Amino acid sequence: MNRRRFLKTCFHSLLAAGCVQTWNILETSAAFRKIPVLLYHRIGYTAGPLTIVPERLEADLRLLRDFGYHTLTLEQFQSYVFNRTGDLPDNPLLITFDDGYLDNYQYAYPLLKKYGMTGTFFIITGLLWEQDRLRPEHIVEMAQAGMSFGSHTVSHRQLGQLSGADVQDELNSSRSTMESVLAKPVQLLAYPQGSYNAQTIQAARENGYIGAFTTAYGTCSRSADFFELKRIPVFNYDGNVLAVLARYAY
Ligand SMILES: [Zn+2]
């Protein structure tokens, strides 16, 4: 090999090594990119720490918009975290609502639309026809407007306390009910009252789920444990949403 060819080979090797290294850095940073997942429950005027008044939710959404947060659909979240495809906007955020109260349709849904945002709602399927809960027609309308849905089981009992057969039924029935309402696969679950154990996770895997959200504080990333996804619960006694994120989005 003459000197010129040798130098050329060296140059190409260095370039290739640099590209691989850059790619590895990008892959590593993507793996650890954090996505905060807010957890709300009721939006309205009922008593209790889990109810946020609509004015407070609107103030939170306005702050999130003004500070450059971009809400994700559950499908975008799934693609990025689970399938490792797609990209994220700056300041990504998933906003979730548990328990499927009718007030989510009355107050949260119009506010999310007003601010050009999207939310994910975890539904207790055994309560779908109760007066104070979302009914299938609400869910279909909201889904058509870009909202996302997941399972919050049939009866909202603590999965970590139930027998194996009951856990199977809670997971399987709720998933198939939601799939028939939405006419598409439902693969994510929120554990009622944050209760689960190793058997719950095994049963969730066996019943077609690819991941589940807890009520433990923290953020999500590609390197998270998919059946122990953390969220950031918001209570009515908390400060504004930016203060909550500053405190818990670690
Ligand atoms: Zn719940």
PDB file of C-alpha atoms and ligand atoms in Angstrom:
ATOM      1  CA  MET A   1       0.000   0.000   0.000  1.00  0.00           C
ATOM      2  CA  ASN A   2       1.470   3.314  -0.968  1.00  0.00           C
ATOM      3  CA  ARG A   3       1.475   6.266   1.416  1.00  0.00           C
ATOM      4  CA  ARG A   4      -1.427   8.039  -0.223  1.00  0.00           C
ATOM      5  CA  ARG A   5      -3.639   4.936  -0.141  1.00  0.00           C
ATOM      6  CA  PHE A   6      -2.667   4.270   3.484  1.00  0.00           C
ATOM      7  CA  LEU A   7      -3.666   7.812   4.516  1.00  0.00           C
ATOM      8  CA  LYS A   8      -6.954   7.475   2.628  1.00  0.00           C
ATOM      9  CA  THR A   9      -7.760   4.188   4.395  1.00  0.00           C
ATOM     10  CA  CYS A  10      -6.945   5.773   7.771  1.00  0.00           C
ATOM     11  CA  PHE A  11      -9.200   8.735   6.992  1.00  0.00           C
ATOM     12  CA  HIS A  12     -12.167   6.512   6.071  1.00  0.00           C
ATOM     13  CA  SER A  13     -11.695   4.340   9.175  1.00  0.00           C
ATOM     14  CA  LEU A  14     -11.691   7.396  11.410  1.00  0.00           C
ATOM     15  CA  LEU A  15     -14.787   8.758   9.678  1.00  0.00           C
ATOM     16  CA  ALA A  16     -16.641   5.445  10.110  1.00  0.00           C
ATOM     17  CA  ALA A  17     -15.637   5.212  13.784  1.00  0.00           C
ATOM     18  CA  GLY A  18     -16.832   8.769  14.324  1.00  0.00           C
ATOM     19  CA  CYS A  19     -20.186   8.026  12.718  1.00  0.00           C
ATOM     20  CA  VAL A  20     -20.665   4.904  14.847  1.00  0.00           C
ATOM     21  CA  GLN A  21     -19.756   6.843  17.965  1.00  0.00           C
ATOM     22  CA  THR A  22     -22.127   9.678  17.080  1.00  0.00           C
ATOM     23  CA  TRP A  23     -24.880   7.160  16.363  1.00  0.00           C
ATOM     24  CA  ASN A  24     -24.252   5.453  19.726  1.00  0.00           C
ATOM     25  CA  ILE A  25     -24.475   8.792  21.543  1.00  0.00           C
ATOM     26  CA  LEU A  26     -27.744   9.600  19.764  1.00  0.00           C
ATOM     27  CA  GLU A  27     -29.119   6.143  20.563  1.00  0.00           C
ATOM     28  CA  THR A  28     -28.092   6.444  24.206  1.00  0.00           C
ATOM     29  CA  SER A  29     -29.600   9.895  24.604  1.00  0.00           C
ATOM     30  CA  ALA A  30     -32.833   8.739  22.900  1.00  0.00           C
ATOM     31  CA  ALA A  31     -33.002   5.783  25.286  1.00  0.00           C
ATOM     32  CA  PHE A  32     -32.924   8.069  28.300  1.00  0.00           C
ATOM     33  CA  ARG A  33     -35.026  10.946  26.957  1.00  0.00           C
ATOM     34  CA  LYS A  34     -37.619  11.561  29.626  1.00  0.00           C
ATOM     35  CA  ILE A  35     -41.345  11.899  29.023  1.00  0.00           C
ATOM     36  CA  PRO A  36     -43.416  13.189  31.965  1.00  0.00           C
ATOM     37  CA  VAL A  37     -46.863  11.593  32.232  1.00  0.00           C
ATOM     38  CA  LEU A  38     -49.340  13.679  34.219  1.00  0.00           C
ATOM     39  CA  LEU A  39     -52.153  11.868  36.040  1.00  0.00           C
ATOM     40  CA  TYR A  40     -55.449  13.630  36.653  1.00  0.00           C
ATOM     41  CA  HIS A  41     -58.715  12.065  37.821  1.00  0.00           C
ATOM     42  CA  ARG A  42     -61.911  14.123  38.118  1.00  0.00           C
ATOM     43  CA  ILE A  43     -62.301  17.587  36.592  1.00  0.00           C
ATOM     44  CA  GLY A  44     -65.250  19.437  38.112  1.00  0.00           C
ATOM     45  CA  TYR A  45     -66.635  20.739  41.365  1.00  0.00           C
ATOM     46  CA  THR A  46     -66.977  17.593  43.512  1.00  0.00           C
ATOM     47  CA  ALA A  47     -65.138  17.422  46.824  1.00  0.00           C
ATOM     48  CA  GLY A  48     -61.915  15.484  47.282  1.00  0.00           C
ATOM     49  CA  PRO A  49     -58.199  15.740  46.562  1.00  0.00           C
ATOM     50  CA  LEU A  50     -58.557  13.973  43.203  1.00  0.00           C
ATOM     51  CA  THR A  51     -60.906  16.618  41.759  1.00  0.00           C
ATOM     52  CA  ILE A  52     -59.391  19.586  39.952  1.00  0.00           C
ATOM     53  CA  VAL A  53     -61.717  22.483  39.138  1.00  0.00           C
ATOM     54  CA  PRO A  54     -61.956  23.255  35.389  1.00  0.00           C
ATOM     55  CA  GLU A  55     -60.490  26.741  35.935  1.00  0.00           C
ATOM     56  CA  ARG A  56     -57.381  25.174  37.457  1.00  0.00           C
ATOM     57  CA  LEU A  57     -57.070  22.663  34.599  1.00  0.00           C
ATOM     58  CA  GLU A  58     -57.394  25.496  32.081  1.00  0.00           C
ATOM     59  CA  ALA A  59     -54.690  27.479  33.888  1.00  0.00           C
ATOM     60  CA  ASP A  60     -52.450  24.367  33.820  1.00  0.00           C
ATOM     61  CA  LEU A  61     -53.009  23.802  30.102  1.00  0.00           C
ATOM     62  CA  ARG A  62     -52.344  27.469  29.340  1.00  0.00           C
ATOM     63  CA  LEU A  63     -49.075  27.324  31.272  1.00  0.00           C
ATOM     64  CA  LEU A  64     -48.042  24.119  29.502  1.00  0.00           C
ATOM     65  CA  ARG A  65     -48.744  25.715  26.130  1.00  0.00           C
ATOM     66  CA  ASP A  66     -46.947  28.948  27.012  1.00  0.00           C
ATOM     67  CA  PHE A  67     -43.899  27.048  28.246  1.00  0.00           C
ATOM     68  CA  GLY A  68     -43.638  25.019  25.042  1.00  0.00           C
ATOM     69  CA  TYR A  69     -44.953  21.612  26.102  1.00  0.00           C
ATOM     70  CA  HIS A  70     -46.343  19.353  23.370  1.00  0.00           C
ATOM     71  CA  THR A  71     -48.841  16.644  24.263  1.00  0.00           C
ATOM     72  CA  LEU A  72     -48.469  13.167  22.770  1.00  0.00           C
ATOM     73  CA  THR A  73     -51.200  10.765  21.761  1.00  0.00           C
ATOM     74  CA  LEU A  74     -50.899   7.347  23.359  1.00  0.00           C
ATOM     75  CA  GLU A  75     -50.006   6.002  19.905  1.00  0.00           C
ATOM     76  CA  GLN A  76     -47.065   8.443  19.616  1.00  0.00           C
ATOM     77  CA  PHE A  77     -45.965   7.475  23.119  1.00  0.00           C
ATOM     78  CA  GLN A  78     -46.245   3.775  22.254  1.00  0.00           C
ATOM     79  CA  SER A  79     -44.273   4.166  19.020  1.00  0.00           C
ATOM     80  CA  TYR A  80     -41.448   6.072  20.647  1.00  0.00           C
ATOM     81  CA  VAL A  81     -41.138   4.192  23.938  1.00  0.00           C
ATOM     82  CA  PHE A  82     -42.135   0.651  22.986  1.00  0.00           C
ATOM     83  CA  ASN A  83     -41.325   0.352  19.283  1.00  0.00           C
ATOM     84  CA  ARG A  84     -38.356   2.729  19.343  1.00  0.00           C
ATOM     85  CA  THR A  85     -39.625   4.461  16.222  1.00  0.00           C
ATOM     86  CA  GLY A  86     -40.626   8.015  15.453  1.00  0.00           C
ATOM     87  CA  ASP A  87     -39.334  11.143  17.093  1.00  0.00           C
ATOM     88  CA  LEU A  88     -40.553  13.364  19.888  1.00  0.00           C
ATOM     89  CA  PRO A  89     -41.434  17.047  19.806  1.00  0.00           C
ATOM     90  CA  ASP A  90     -39.615  19.427  22.165  1.00  0.00           C
ATOM     91  CA  ASN A  91     -40.907  19.173  25.739  1.00  0.00           C
ATOM     92  CA  PRO A  92     -43.049  16.077  25.163  1.00  0.00           C
ATOM     93  CA  LEU A  93     -45.817  15.323  27.641  1.00  0.00           C
ATOM     94  CA  LEU A  94     -48.516  12.690  28.059  1.00  0.00           C
ATOM     95  CA  ILE A  95     -51.615  13.826  29.963  1.00  0.00           C
ATOM     96  CA  THR A  96     -53.641  10.955  31.436  1.00  0.00           C
ATOM     97  CA  PHE A  97     -56.997  10.823  33.227  1.00  0.00           C
ATOM     98  CA  ASP A  98     -57.989   7.766  35.286  1.00  0.00           C
ATOM     99  CA  ASP A  99     -61.448   6.387  36.146  1.00  0.00           C
ATOM    100  CA  GLY A 100     -63.427   7.646  33.127  1.00  0.00           C
ATOM    101  CA  TYR A 101     -65.719  10.142  34.836  1.00  0.00           C
ATOM    102  CA  LEU A 102     -68.276  11.945  32.691  1.00  0.00           C
ATOM    103  CA  ASP A 103     -66.723  15.227  33.834  1.00  0.00           C
ATOM    104  CA  ASN A 104     -63.706  14.347  31.682  1.00  0.00           C
ATOM    105  CA  TYR A 105     -65.998  14.763  28.667  1.00  0.00           C
ATOM    106  CA  GLN A 106     -67.758  17.836  30.044  1.00  0.00           C
ATOM    107  CA  TYR A 107     -64.677  19.791  31.120  1.00  0.00           C
ATOM    108  CA  ALA A 108     -61.320  18.203  30.211  1.00  0.00           C
ATOM    109  CA  TYR A 109     -62.110  17.271  26.615  1.00  0.00           C
ATOM    110  CA  PRO A 110     -63.248  20.787  25.500  1.00  0.00           C
ATOM    111  CA  LEU A 111     -60.274  22.397  27.261  1.00  0.00           C
ATOM    112  CA  LEU A 112     -57.787  20.012  25.651  1.00  0.00           C
ATOM    113  CA  LYS A 113     -59.291  20.824  22.254  1.00  0.00           C
ATOM    114  CA  LYS A 114     -59.227  24.563  23.002  1.00  0.00           C
ATOM    115  CA  TYR A 115     -55.467  24.437  23.615  1.00  0.00           C
ATOM    116  CA  GLY A 116     -54.738  22.081  20.711  1.00  0.00           C
ATOM    117  CA  MET A 117     -53.776  19.285  23.079  1.00  0.00           C
ATOM    118  CA  THR A 118     -54.594  15.629  23.449  1.00  0.00           C
ATOM    119  CA  GLY A 119     -55.273  13.408  26.467  1.00  0.00           C
ATOM    120  CA  THR A 120     -55.334   9.709  27.320  1.00  0.00           C
ATOM    121  CA  PHE A 121     -58.241   8.304  29.330  1.00  0.00           C
ATOM    122  CA  PHE A 122     -58.117   5.017  31.288  1.00  0.00           C
ATOM    123  CA  ILE A 123     -61.603   3.528  31.498  1.00  0.00           C
ATOM    124  CA  ILE A 124     -63.238   1.242  34.096  1.00  0.00           C
ATOM    125  CA  THR A 125     -65.306  -0.847  31.702  1.00  0.00           C
ATOM    126  CA  GLY A 126     -67.728  -2.200  34.332  1.00  0.00           C
ATOM    127  CA  LEU A 127     -68.928   1.391  34.881  1.00  0.00           C
ATOM    128  CA  LEU A 128     -69.368   2.321  31.201  1.00  0.00           C
ATOM    129  CA  TRP A 129     -73.128   2.686  31.514  1.00  0.00           C
ATOM    130  CA  GLU A 130     -73.179   4.443  34.897  1.00  0.00           C
ATOM    131  CA  GLN A 131     -74.634   7.933  34.936  1.00  0.00           C
ATOM    132  CA  ASP A 132     -71.516   9.741  36.081  1.00  0.00           C
ATOM    133  CA  ARG A 133     -69.097   7.963  33.721  1.00  0.00           C
ATOM    134  CA  LEU A 134     -68.089   8.177  30.089  1.00  0.00           C
ATOM    135  CA  ARG A 135     -70.331   6.099  27.878  1.00  0.00           C
ATOM    136  CA  PRO A 136     -69.232   4.384  24.633  1.00  0.00           C
ATOM    137  CA  GLU A 137     -70.626   7.213  22.495  1.00  0.00           C
ATOM    138  CA  HIS A 138     -68.488   9.751  24.391  1.00  0.00           C
ATOM    139  CA  ILE A 139     -65.418   7.579  23.958  1.00  0.00           C
ATOM    140  CA  VAL A 140     -65.997   7.164  20.211  1.00  0.00           C
ATOM    141  CA  GLU A 141     -66.480  10.920  19.746  1.00  0.00           C
ATOM    142  CA  MET A 142     -63.378  11.750  21.773  1.00  0.00           C
ATOM    143  CA  ALA A 143     -61.294   9.124  19.936  1.00  0.00           C
ATOM    144  CA  GLN A 144     -62.355  10.606  16.602  1.00  0.00           C
ATOM    145  CA  ALA A 145     -61.137  13.991  17.849  1.00  0.00           C
ATOM    146  CA  GLY A 146     -57.669  12.574  18.648  1.00  0.00           C
ATOM    147  CA  MET A 147     -58.031  11.504  22.282  1.00  0.00           C
ATOM    148  CA  SER A 148     -56.572   8.119  23.340  1.00  0.00           C
ATOM    149  CA  PHE A 149     -57.862   5.371  25.622  1.00  0.00           C
ATOM    150  CA  GLY A 150     -56.589   2.478  27.688  1.00  0.00           C
ATOM    151  CA  SER A 151     -57.903  -0.046  30.188  1.00  0.00           C
ATOM    152  CA  HIS A 152     -58.373   0.646  33.896  1.00  0.00           C
ATOM    153  CA  THR A 153     -59.847  -2.871  34.408  1.00  0.00           C
ATOM    154  CA  VAL A 154     -63.490  -3.892  34.827  1.00  0.00           C
ATOM    155  CA  SER A 155     -64.153  -3.156  38.495  1.00  0.00           C
ATOM    156  CA  HIS A 156     -61.253  -1.013  39.749  1.00  0.00           C
ATOM    157  CA  ARG A 157     -60.305  -3.557  42.407  1.00  0.00           C
ATOM    158  CA  GLN A 158     -56.653  -3.733  43.496  1.00  0.00           C
ATOM    159  CA  LEU A 159     -55.061  -6.256  41.125  1.00  0.00           C
ATOM    160  CA  GLY A 160     -52.286  -7.052  43.584  1.00  0.00           C
ATOM    161  CA  GLN A 161     -54.896  -8.375  46.044  1.00  0.00           C
ATOM    162  CA  LEU A 162     -56.954 -10.556  43.670  1.00  0.00           C
ATOM    163  CA  SER A 163     -56.820 -14.262  42.794  1.00  0.00           C
ATOM    164  CA  GLY A 164     -55.200 -15.270  39.504  1.00  0.00           C
ATOM    165  CA  ALA A 165     -58.556 -15.999  37.825  1.00  0.00           C
ATOM    166  CA  ASP A 166     -60.001 -12.639  38.843  1.00  0.00           C
ATOM    167  CA  VAL A 167     -56.925 -10.783  37.570  1.00  0.00           C
ATOM    168  CA  GLN A 168     -57.181 -12.606  34.226  1.00  0.00           C
ATOM    169  CA  ASP A 169     -60.833 -11.621  33.919  1.00  0.00           C
ATOM    170  CA  GLU A 170     -60.248  -7.983  34.901  1.00  0.00           C
ATOM    171  CA  LEU A 171     -57.503  -7.640  32.294  1.00  0.00           C
ATOM    172  CA  ASN A 172     -58.994  -9.645  29.466  1.00  0.00           C
ATOM    173  CA  SER A 173     -62.610  -8.435  29.675  1.00  0.00           C
ATOM    174  CA  SER A 174     -61.685  -4.771  29.982  1.00  0.00           C
ATOM    175  CA  ARG A 175     -59.282  -4.952  27.053  1.00  0.00           C
ATOM    176  CA  SER A 176     -61.788  -6.679  24.780  1.00  0.00           C
ATOM    177  CA  THR A 177     -64.603  -4.260  25.778  1.00  0.00           C
ATOM    178  CA  MET A 178     -62.411  -1.245  25.009  1.00  0.00           C
ATOM    179  CA  GLU A 179     -61.303  -2.817  21.734  1.00  0.00           C
ATOM    180  CA  SER A 180     -64.909  -3.334  20.656  1.00  0.00           C
ATOM    181  CA  VAL A 181     -65.814   0.282  21.561  1.00  0.00           C
ATOM    182  CA  LEU A 182     -62.783   1.728  19.769  1.00  0.00           C
ATOM    183  CA  ALA A 183     -62.548  -0.883  16.974  1.00  0.00           C
ATOM    184  CA  LYS A 184     -58.787  -1.065  17.380  1.00  0.00           C
ATOM    185  CA  PRO A 185     -56.225  -2.775  19.636  1.00  0.00           C
ATOM    186  CA  VAL A 186     -55.851  -1.618  23.242  1.00  0.00           C
ATOM    187  CA  GLN A 187     -52.453  -2.511  24.638  1.00  0.00           C
ATOM    188  CA  LEU A 188     -51.911  -0.252  27.633  1.00  0.00           C
ATOM    189  CA  LEU A 189     -53.315  -0.459  31.123  1.00  0.00           C
ATOM    190  CA  ALA A 190     -53.340   1.698  34.249  1.00  0.00           C
ATOM    191  CA  TYR A 191     -53.309  -0.337  37.478  1.00  0.00           C
ATOM    192  CA  PRO A 192     -56.297   0.669  39.677  1.00  0.00           C
ATOM    193  CA  GLN A 193     -55.064   2.325  42.849  1.00  0.00           C
ATOM    194  CA  GLY A 194     -51.524   1.609  41.656  1.00  0.00           C
ATOM    195  CA  SER A 195     -51.795  -1.987  42.902  1.00  0.00           C
ATOM    196  CA  TYR A 196     -49.833  -4.757  41.159  1.00  0.00           C
ATOM    197  CA  ASN A 197     -47.285  -7.510  41.757  1.00  0.00           C
ATOM    198  CA  ALA A 198     -45.195  -9.929  39.702  1.00  0.00           C
ATOM    199  CA  GLN A 199     -48.261 -12.123  38.993  1.00  0.00           C
ATOM    200  CA  THR A 200     -50.208  -9.071  37.767  1.00  0.00           C
ATOM    201  CA  ILE A 201     -47.444  -8.225  35.318  1.00  0.00           C
ATOM    202  CA  GLN A 202     -47.323 -11.810  34.065  1.00  0.00           C
ATOM    203  CA  ALA A 203     -51.117 -11.833  33.607  1.00  0.00           C
ATOM    204  CA  ALA A 204     -51.010  -8.490  31.784  1.00  0.00           C
ATOM    205  CA  ARG A 205     -48.422  -9.881  29.353  1.00  0.00           C
ATOM    206  CA  GLU A 206     -50.542 -12.998  28.789  1.00  0.00           C
ATOM    207  CA  ASN A 207     -53.618 -10.889  28.084  1.00  0.00           C
ATOM    208  CA  GLY A 208     -52.215  -8.819  25.264  1.00  0.00           C
ATOM    209  CA  TYR A 209     -50.831  -5.785  27.078  1.00  0.00           C
ATOM    210  CA  ILE A 210     -47.415  -4.376  26.234  1.00  0.00           C
ATOM    211  CA  GLY A 211     -47.158  -2.069  29.244  1.00  0.00           C
ATOM    212  CA  ALA A 212     -48.872  -0.561  32.266  1.00  0.00           C
ATOM    213  CA  PHE A 213     -48.863   2.691  34.195  1.00  0.00           C
ATOM    214  CA  THR A 214     -48.489   2.849  37.970  1.00  0.00           C
ATOM    215  CA  THR A 215     -49.179   5.753  40.327  1.00  0.00           C
ATOM    216  CA  ALA A 216     -45.524   5.956  41.404  1.00  0.00           C
ATOM    217  CA  TYR A 217     -43.891   9.332  40.833  1.00  0.00           C
ATOM    218  CA  GLY A 218     -41.365   9.655  38.018  1.00  0.00           C
ATOM    219  CA  THR A 219     -40.991   9.942  34.251  1.00  0.00           C
ATOM    220  CA  CYS A 220     -41.025   7.456  31.364  1.00  0.00           C
ATOM    221  CA  SER A 221     -38.316   6.657  28.841  1.00  0.00           C
ATOM    222  CA  ARG A 222     -37.322   3.914  26.406  1.00  0.00           C
ATOM    223  CA  SER A 223     -35.205   2.408  29.165  1.00  0.00           C
ATOM    224  CA  ALA A 224     -38.140   2.249  31.629  1.00  0.00           C
ATOM    225  CA  ASP A 225     -39.657  -1.006  32.860  1.00  0.00           C
ATOM    226  CA  PHE A 226     -42.694  -1.158  30.571  1.00  0.00           C
ATOM    227  CA  PHE A 227     -44.988  -2.727  33.180  1.00  0.00           C
ATOM    228  CA  GLU A 228     -43.992  -0.233  35.864  1.00  0.00           C
ATOM    229  CA  LEU A 229     -44.367   3.057  33.994  1.00  0.00           C
ATOM    230  CA  LYS A 230     -44.281   6.022  36.328  1.00  0.00           C
ATOM    231  CA  ARG A 231     -46.557   9.044  36.291  1.00  0.00           C
ATOM    232  CA  ILE A 232     -46.962  12.340  38.106  1.00  0.00           C
ATOM    233  CA  PRO A 233     -50.284  12.469  39.992  1.00  0.00           C
ATOM    234  CA  VAL A 234     -51.810  15.946  40.300  1.00  0.00           C
ATOM    235  CA  PHE A 235     -53.920  16.713  43.387  1.00  0.00           C
ATOM    236  CA  ASN A 236     -56.127  19.713  44.111  1.00  0.00           C
ATOM    237  CA  TYR A 237     -53.771  20.902  46.849  1.00  0.00           C
ATOM    238  CA  ASP A 238     -50.742  20.949  44.524  1.00  0.00           C
ATOM    239  CA  GLY A 239     -49.256  24.153  43.143  1.00  0.00           C
ATOM    240  CA  ASN A 240     -49.584  24.873  39.436  1.00  0.00           C
ATOM    241  CA  VAL A 241     -48.578  22.211  36.941  1.00  0.00           C
ATOM    242  CA  LEU A 242     -45.141  23.718  36.293  1.00  0.00           C
ATOM    243  CA  ALA A 243     -44.352  23.505  40.011  1.00  0.00           C
ATOM    244  CA  VAL A 244     -45.527  19.877  39.999  1.00  0.00           C
ATOM    245  CA  LEU A 245     -43.346  19.070  36.976  1.00  0.00           C
ATOM    246  CA  ALA A 246     -40.361  20.872  38.480  1.00  0.00           C
ATOM    247  CA  ARG A 247     -40.737  18.789  41.632  1.00  0.00           C
ATOM    248  CA  TYR A 248     -41.422  15.334  40.185  1.00  0.00           C
ATOM    249  CA  ALA A 249     -40.247  15.185  36.535  1.00  0.00           C
ATOM    250  CA  TYR A 250     -36.872  13.636  37.357  1.00  0.00           C
TER     251      TYR A 250
HETATM  252 ZN    ZN B   1     -58.449   4.628  39.260  1.00  0.00          ZN
END
